[in-house]
Coordinates of C-alpha atoms in Angstrom, one line a residue:
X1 CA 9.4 16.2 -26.2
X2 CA 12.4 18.5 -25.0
X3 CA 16.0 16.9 -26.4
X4 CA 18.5 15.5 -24.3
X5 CA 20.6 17.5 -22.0
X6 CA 23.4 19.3 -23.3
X7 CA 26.4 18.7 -21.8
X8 CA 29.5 21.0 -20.9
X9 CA 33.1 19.4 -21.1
X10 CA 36.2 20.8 -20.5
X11 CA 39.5 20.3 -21.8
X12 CA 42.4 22.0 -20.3
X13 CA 46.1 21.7 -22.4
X14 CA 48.3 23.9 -23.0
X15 CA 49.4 22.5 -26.4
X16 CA 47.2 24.1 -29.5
X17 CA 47.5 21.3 -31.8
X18 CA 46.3 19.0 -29.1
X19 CA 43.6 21.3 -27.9
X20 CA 42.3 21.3 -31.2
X21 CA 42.5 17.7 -32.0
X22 CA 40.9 16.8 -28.7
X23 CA 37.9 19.1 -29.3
X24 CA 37.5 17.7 -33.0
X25 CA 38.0 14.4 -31.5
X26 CA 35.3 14.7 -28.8
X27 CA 33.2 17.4 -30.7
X28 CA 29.2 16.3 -31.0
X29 CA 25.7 17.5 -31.3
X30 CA 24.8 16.8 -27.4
X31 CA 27.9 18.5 -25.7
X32 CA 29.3 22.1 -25.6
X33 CA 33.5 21.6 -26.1
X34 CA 35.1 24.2 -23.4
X35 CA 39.1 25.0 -24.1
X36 CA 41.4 26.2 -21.7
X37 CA 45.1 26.5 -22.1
X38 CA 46.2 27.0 -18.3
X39 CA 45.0 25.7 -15.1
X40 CA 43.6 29.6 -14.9
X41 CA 42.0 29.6 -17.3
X42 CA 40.2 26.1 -16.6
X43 CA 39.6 27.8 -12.9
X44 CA 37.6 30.6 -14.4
X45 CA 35.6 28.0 -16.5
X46 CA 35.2 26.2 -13.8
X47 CA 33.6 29.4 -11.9
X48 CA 31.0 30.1 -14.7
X49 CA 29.8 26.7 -16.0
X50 CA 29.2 23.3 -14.4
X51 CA 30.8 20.3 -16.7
X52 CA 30.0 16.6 -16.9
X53 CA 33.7 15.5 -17.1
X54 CA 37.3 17.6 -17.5
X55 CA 40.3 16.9 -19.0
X56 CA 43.5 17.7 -17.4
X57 CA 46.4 18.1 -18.7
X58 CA 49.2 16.9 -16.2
X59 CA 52.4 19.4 -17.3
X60 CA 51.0 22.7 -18.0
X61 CA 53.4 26.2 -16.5
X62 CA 52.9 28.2 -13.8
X63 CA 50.1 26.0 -12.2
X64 CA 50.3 22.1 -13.4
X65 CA 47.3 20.0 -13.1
X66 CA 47.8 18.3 -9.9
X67 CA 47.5 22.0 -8.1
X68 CA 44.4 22.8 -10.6
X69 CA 42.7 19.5 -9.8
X70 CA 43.2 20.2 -6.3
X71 CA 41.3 23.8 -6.4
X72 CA 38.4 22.1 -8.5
X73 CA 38.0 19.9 -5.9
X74 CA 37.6 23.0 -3.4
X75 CA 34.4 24.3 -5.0
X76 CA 31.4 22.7 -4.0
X77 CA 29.5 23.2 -7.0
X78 CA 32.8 20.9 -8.8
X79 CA 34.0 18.6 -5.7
X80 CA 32.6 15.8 -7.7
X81 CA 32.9 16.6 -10.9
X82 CA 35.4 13.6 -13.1
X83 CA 38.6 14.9 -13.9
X84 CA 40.6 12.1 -16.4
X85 CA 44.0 12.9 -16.0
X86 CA 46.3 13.4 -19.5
X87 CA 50.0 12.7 -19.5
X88 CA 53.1 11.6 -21.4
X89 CA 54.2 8.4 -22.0
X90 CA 57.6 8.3 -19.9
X91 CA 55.5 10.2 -16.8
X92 CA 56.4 7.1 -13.7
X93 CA 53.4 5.3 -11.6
X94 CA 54.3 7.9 -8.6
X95 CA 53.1 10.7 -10.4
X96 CA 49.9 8.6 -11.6
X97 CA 49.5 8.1 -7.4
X98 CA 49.4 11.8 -7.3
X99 CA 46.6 12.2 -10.3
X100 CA 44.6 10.0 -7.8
X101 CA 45.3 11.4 -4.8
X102 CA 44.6 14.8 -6.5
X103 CA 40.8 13.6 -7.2
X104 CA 41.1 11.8 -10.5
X105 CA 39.2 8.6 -12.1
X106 CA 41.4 7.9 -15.0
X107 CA 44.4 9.2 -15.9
X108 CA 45.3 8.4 -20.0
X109 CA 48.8 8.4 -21.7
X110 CA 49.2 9.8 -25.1
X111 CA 49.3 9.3 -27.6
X112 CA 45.7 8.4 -26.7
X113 CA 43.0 5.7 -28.3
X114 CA 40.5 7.6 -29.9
X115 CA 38.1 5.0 -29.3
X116 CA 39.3 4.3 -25.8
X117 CA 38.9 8.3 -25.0
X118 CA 34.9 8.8 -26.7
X119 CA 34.2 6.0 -24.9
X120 CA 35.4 6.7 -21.7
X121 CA 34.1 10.7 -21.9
X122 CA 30.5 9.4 -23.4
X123 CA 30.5 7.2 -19.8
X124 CA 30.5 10.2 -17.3
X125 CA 28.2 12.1 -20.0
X126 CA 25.6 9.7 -19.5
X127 CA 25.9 9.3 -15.4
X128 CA 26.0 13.0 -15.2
X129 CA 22.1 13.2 -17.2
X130 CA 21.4 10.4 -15.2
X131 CA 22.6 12.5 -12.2
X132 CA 21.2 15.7 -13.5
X133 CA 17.5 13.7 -14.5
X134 CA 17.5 12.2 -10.9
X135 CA 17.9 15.7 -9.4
X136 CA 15.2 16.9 -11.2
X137 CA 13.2 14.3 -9.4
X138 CA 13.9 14.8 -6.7
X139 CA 13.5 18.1 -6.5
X140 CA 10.1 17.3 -8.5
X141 CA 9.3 14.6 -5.6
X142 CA 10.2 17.7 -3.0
X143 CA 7.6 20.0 -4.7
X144 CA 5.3 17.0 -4.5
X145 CA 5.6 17.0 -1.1
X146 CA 5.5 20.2 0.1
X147 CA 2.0 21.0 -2.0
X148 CA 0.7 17.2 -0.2
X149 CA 1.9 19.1 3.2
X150 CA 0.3 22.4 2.5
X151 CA -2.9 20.4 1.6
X152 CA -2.6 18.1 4.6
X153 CA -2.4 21.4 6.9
X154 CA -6.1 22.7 5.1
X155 CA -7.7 19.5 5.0
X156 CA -6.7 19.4 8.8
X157 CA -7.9 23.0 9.4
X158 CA -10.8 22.2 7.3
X159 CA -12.0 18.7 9.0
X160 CA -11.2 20.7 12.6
X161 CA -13.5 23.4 11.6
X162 CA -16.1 20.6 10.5
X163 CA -15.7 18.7 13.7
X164 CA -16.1 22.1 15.8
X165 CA -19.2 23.3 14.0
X166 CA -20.4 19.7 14.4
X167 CA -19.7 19.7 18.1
X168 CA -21.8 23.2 18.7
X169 CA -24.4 21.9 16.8
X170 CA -24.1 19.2 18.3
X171 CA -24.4 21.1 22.1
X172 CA -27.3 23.2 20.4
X173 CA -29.0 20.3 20.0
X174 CA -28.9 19.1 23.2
X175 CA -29.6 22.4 24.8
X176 CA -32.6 22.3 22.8
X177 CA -34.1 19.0 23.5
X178 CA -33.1 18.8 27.1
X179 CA -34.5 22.4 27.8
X180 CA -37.4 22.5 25.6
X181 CA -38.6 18.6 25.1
X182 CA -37.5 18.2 28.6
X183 CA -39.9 20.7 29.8
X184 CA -43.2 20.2 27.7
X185 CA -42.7 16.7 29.0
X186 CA -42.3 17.8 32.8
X187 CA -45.4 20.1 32.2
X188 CA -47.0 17.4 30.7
X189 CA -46.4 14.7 33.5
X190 CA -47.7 18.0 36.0
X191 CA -50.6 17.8 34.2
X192 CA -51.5 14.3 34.2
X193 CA -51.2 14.5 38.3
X194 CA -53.5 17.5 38.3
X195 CA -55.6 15.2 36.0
X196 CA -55.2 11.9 38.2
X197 CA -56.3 14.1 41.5
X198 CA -59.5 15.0 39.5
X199 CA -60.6 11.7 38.8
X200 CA -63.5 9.8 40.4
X201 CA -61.9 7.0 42.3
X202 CA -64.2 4.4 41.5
X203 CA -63.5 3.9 37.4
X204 CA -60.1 1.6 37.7
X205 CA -60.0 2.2 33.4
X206 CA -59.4 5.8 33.7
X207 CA -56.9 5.3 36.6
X208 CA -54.8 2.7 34.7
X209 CA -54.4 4.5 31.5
X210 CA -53.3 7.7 33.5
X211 CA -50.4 5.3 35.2
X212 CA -49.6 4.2 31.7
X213 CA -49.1 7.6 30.8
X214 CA -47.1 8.3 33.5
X215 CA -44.4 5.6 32.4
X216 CA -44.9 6.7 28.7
X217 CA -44.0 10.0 29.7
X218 CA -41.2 9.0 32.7
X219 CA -39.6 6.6 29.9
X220 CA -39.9 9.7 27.7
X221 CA -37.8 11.8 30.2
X222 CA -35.2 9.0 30.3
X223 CA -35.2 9.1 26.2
X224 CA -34.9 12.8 26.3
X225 CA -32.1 12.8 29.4
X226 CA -30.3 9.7 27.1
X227 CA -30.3 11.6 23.8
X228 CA -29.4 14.8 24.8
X229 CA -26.2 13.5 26.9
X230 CA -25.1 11.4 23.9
X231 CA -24.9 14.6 21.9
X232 CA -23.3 16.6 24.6
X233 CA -23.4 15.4 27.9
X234 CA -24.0 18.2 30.4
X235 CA -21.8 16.8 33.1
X236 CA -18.4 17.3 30.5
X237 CA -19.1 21.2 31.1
X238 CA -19.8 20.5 35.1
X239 CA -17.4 18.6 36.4
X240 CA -14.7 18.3 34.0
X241 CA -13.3 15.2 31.7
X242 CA -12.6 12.9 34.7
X243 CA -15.7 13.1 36.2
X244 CA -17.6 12.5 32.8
X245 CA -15.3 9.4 32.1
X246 CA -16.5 8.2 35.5
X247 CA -20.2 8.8 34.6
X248 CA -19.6 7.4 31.3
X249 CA -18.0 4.1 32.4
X250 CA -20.6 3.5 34.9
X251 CA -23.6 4.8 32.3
X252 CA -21.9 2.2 30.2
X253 CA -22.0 -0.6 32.4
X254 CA -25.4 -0.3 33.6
X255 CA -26.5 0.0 29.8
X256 CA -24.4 -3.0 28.6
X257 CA -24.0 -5.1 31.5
X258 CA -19.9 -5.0 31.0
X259 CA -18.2 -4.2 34.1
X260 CA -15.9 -1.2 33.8
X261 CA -13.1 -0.2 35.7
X262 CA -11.6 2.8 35.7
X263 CA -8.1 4.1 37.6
X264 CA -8.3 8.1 36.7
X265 CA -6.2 11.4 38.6
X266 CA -7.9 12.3 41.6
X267 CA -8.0 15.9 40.1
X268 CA -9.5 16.8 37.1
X269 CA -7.4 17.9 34.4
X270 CA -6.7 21.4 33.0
X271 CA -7.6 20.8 29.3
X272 CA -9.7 23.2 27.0
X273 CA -12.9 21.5 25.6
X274 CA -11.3 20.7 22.4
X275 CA -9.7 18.4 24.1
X276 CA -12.2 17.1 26.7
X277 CA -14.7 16.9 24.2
X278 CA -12.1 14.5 21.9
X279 CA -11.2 12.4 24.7
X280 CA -14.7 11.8 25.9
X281 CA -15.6 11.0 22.2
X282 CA -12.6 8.2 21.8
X283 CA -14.0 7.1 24.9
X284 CA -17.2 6.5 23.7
X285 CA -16.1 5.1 20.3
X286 CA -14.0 2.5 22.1
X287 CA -16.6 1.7 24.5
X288 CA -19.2 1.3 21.7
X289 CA -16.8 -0.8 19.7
X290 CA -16.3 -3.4 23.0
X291 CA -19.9 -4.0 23.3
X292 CA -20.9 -3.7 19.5
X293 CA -18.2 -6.1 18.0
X294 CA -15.7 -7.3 20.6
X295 CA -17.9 -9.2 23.0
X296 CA -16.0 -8.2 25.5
X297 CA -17.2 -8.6 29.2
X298 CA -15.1 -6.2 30.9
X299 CA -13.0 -3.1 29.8
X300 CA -10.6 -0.9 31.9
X301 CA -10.2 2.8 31.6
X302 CA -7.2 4.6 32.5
X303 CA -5.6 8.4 32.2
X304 CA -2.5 9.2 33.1
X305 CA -0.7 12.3 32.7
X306 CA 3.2 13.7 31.7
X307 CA 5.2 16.7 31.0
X308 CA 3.9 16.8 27.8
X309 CA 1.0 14.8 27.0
X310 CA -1.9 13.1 28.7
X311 CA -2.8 9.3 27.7
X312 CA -5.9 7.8 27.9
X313 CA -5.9 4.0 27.5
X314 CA -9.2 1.7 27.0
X315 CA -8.2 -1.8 27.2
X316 CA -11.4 -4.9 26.9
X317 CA -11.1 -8.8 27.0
X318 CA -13.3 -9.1 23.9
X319 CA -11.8 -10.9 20.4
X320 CA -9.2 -9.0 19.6
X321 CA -9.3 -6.3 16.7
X322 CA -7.8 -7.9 13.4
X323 CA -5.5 -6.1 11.0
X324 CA -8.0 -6.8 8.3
X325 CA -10.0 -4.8 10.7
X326 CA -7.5 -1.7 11.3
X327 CA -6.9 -1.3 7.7
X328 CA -10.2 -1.4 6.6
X329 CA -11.8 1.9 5.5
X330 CA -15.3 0.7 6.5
X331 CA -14.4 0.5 9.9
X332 CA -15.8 4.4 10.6
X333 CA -15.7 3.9 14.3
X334 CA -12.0 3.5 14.4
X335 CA -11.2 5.9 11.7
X336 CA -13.3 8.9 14.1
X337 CA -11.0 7.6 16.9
X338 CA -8.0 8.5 14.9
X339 CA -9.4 11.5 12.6
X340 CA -10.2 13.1 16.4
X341 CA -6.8 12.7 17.6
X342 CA -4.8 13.9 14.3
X343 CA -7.1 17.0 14.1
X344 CA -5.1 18.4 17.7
X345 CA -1.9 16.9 16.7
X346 CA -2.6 13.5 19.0
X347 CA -1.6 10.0 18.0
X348 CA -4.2 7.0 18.5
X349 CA -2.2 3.2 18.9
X350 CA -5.1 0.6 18.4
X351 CA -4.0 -3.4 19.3
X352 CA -5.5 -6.5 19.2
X353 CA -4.8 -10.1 19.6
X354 CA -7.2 -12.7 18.7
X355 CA -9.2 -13.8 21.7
X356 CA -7.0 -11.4 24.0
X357 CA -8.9 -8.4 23.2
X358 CA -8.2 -4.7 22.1
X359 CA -6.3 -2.3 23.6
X360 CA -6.5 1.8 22.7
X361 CA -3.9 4.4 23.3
X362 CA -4.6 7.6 23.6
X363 CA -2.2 10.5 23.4
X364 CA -2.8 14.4 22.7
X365 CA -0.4 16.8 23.6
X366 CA -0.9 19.4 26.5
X367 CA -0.1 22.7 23.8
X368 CA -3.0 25.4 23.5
X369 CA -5.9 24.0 20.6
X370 CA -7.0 27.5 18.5
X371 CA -10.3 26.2 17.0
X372 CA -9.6 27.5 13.2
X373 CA -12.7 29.7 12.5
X374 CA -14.6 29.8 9.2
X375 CA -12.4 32.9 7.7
X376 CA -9.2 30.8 8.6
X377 CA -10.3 27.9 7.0
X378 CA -11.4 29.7 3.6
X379 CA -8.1 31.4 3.5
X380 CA -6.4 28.3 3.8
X381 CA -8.1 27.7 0.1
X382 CA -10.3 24.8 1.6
X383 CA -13.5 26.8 0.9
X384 CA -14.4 29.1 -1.5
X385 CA -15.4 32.6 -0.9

């Protein structure tokens, strides 16, 4: 364990004797004793070392210590540094007003208490390792910080490369079951009408099961169509975010039976996909939230567009989310709402009120979205080589 801090004090007086019966007075293991005989020399100390506390003579030639006080008090490093005043006894209370007004906190008359002087020197010792120790924290807490940003901005980079390699996959995917299940089931249904024109028309057993085929396979389609737009729907890349929350509310309400209203721009907006894609996700994760949890029985949609952002609000009738509910880590649909605005420098508002329903806000700002690639994201230190 490192010792306490050692200490600088200064004691300017132009008398030897005194100078030396001060230091010996004041003299201990946890301070370094600084003389200075003029209020020059006490300048030049003052230049070179910082001090806990300085004592100032008041009658000293050429430059007394009202005009050395006054310089002190010019340096930044020394504006606050104590200065305790030391005077004669016949010096009035008019030139004590001037110690004061010169930047002193005590001013002492000699012959001086040695008790009375330790003590009131061992005072600003102590507030200045207090000062010093709180410093050090802060500047510790300011490191501290800067390291929790620096991680911040490559867990960010990190999760956004994660959510974009999950999105691609994700439109793989869907590429691959629409284009490939989709069409082994089309060939398939074109089969079973080349097979149901074949038939002899009298056996109604053969005939049925083809036409419970059919649906198998129709239903199958639907599956196929329903699966492969819930991992990237086609129409996003068609027509544009407005147009796919349309589809969506209205997919939504024919699914769920909730009605959905939605007031969007009559023109779709100019957004990369980034931000299409999160918007439509939110959507989704609110809408799946209202039917899932709230019991809501209608929900309205809005976007609306600024100078600098463009807001997307989702606001249902159901129970209201709680604030148990908001702060809970368990609740992963509302953390991916909020994770999928942070990651493109958005902001996600999520209300309730008991038995007034939920409302969520929406707002991601208009700037360019870079998706961070895999060589970005290892040089940010979040993965390894």
């Amino acid at each position: 364990m490192p010792g306490p801090l050692k200490c600088n004090v200064l004691i300017v007086e132009d008398d030897p004797h005194m100078l030396l019966a001060l230091r010996e007075l004041l003299d201990a293991p946890d301070r370094n004793i600084v003389a200075a005989e003029s209020g020059e020399d006490a300048l030049r100390s003052v230049l070179k070392n910082d001090f806990a506390v300085i004592l100032l003579d008041v009658k000293m030639p050429d430059m007394d210590g009202f005009a050395t006080a006054r310089l002190i008090r010019e340096r930044e490093s020394s504006r606050n540094t104590p200065i305790i005043f030391l005077t004669g006894a016949d010096e009035d209370a008019v030139s004590s007003f001037r110690g004061y007004e010169a930047g002193a906190v005590d001013y002492l008359v000699k012959p001086m208490v040695p008790e009375v002087l330790r003590s009131k020197v061992s005072v600003f010792i102590d507030l200045y390792r207090y000062n010093a120790a709180l410093t050090r924290e802060i500047a510790e807490h300011k490191v501290i910080e800067e390291d929790l940003r620096r991680v911040e901005e490559r867990l960010r980079a990190f999760a956004a490369h994660i959510e974009s390699v999950r999105e691609d996959e994700r439109t793989r995917l869907a590429r691959e079951v629409h284009d490939e299940l989709g069409q082994a089931l089309t060939g398939l249904k074109m089969d079973l009408s080349w097979l149901e024109k074949r038939l002899p028309k009298a056996p109604e057993v053969p005939a049925g099961r083809v036409k419970s085929m059919f649906r198998l396979v129709d239903a199958t389609i639907q599956s196929v169509r329903r699966i492969s737009s819930a991992l990237r729907p086609q129409v996003l890349d068609d027509v544009g975010l407005v147009g796919t929350l349309k589809w969506q509310a209205k997919e939504f309400q024919v699914r769920t039976g909730i009605r959905c209203k939605v007031d969007l721009p009559s023109e779709d907006l100019a957004l990369d996909q980034a931000r299409s894609t999160a918007a439509f996700r939110i959507l989704q994760g609110a809408l799946s939230n209202a039917a899932r949890h709230a019991g809501a029985t209608r929900v309205d949609i809005s976007l609306r567009v600024n100078t600098d952002h463009f807001i997307l609000k989702i606001v249902d009738n159901g129970r209201g989310v709680s604030e148990a509910d908001l702060r809970n880590p368990k609740s992963l649909g509302l953390r991916g709402i909020r994770e999928r605005a942070f990651l493109l420098g958005g902001n996600v508002d999520i209300e309730g009120k008991g038995g007034k329903g939920t409302t969520v806000s929406l707002s991601i700002p208009h700037r360019p979205w870079v998706k961070p690639s895999l060589a970005a994201t290892r040089r940010s230190g979040m993965l390894g080589n």
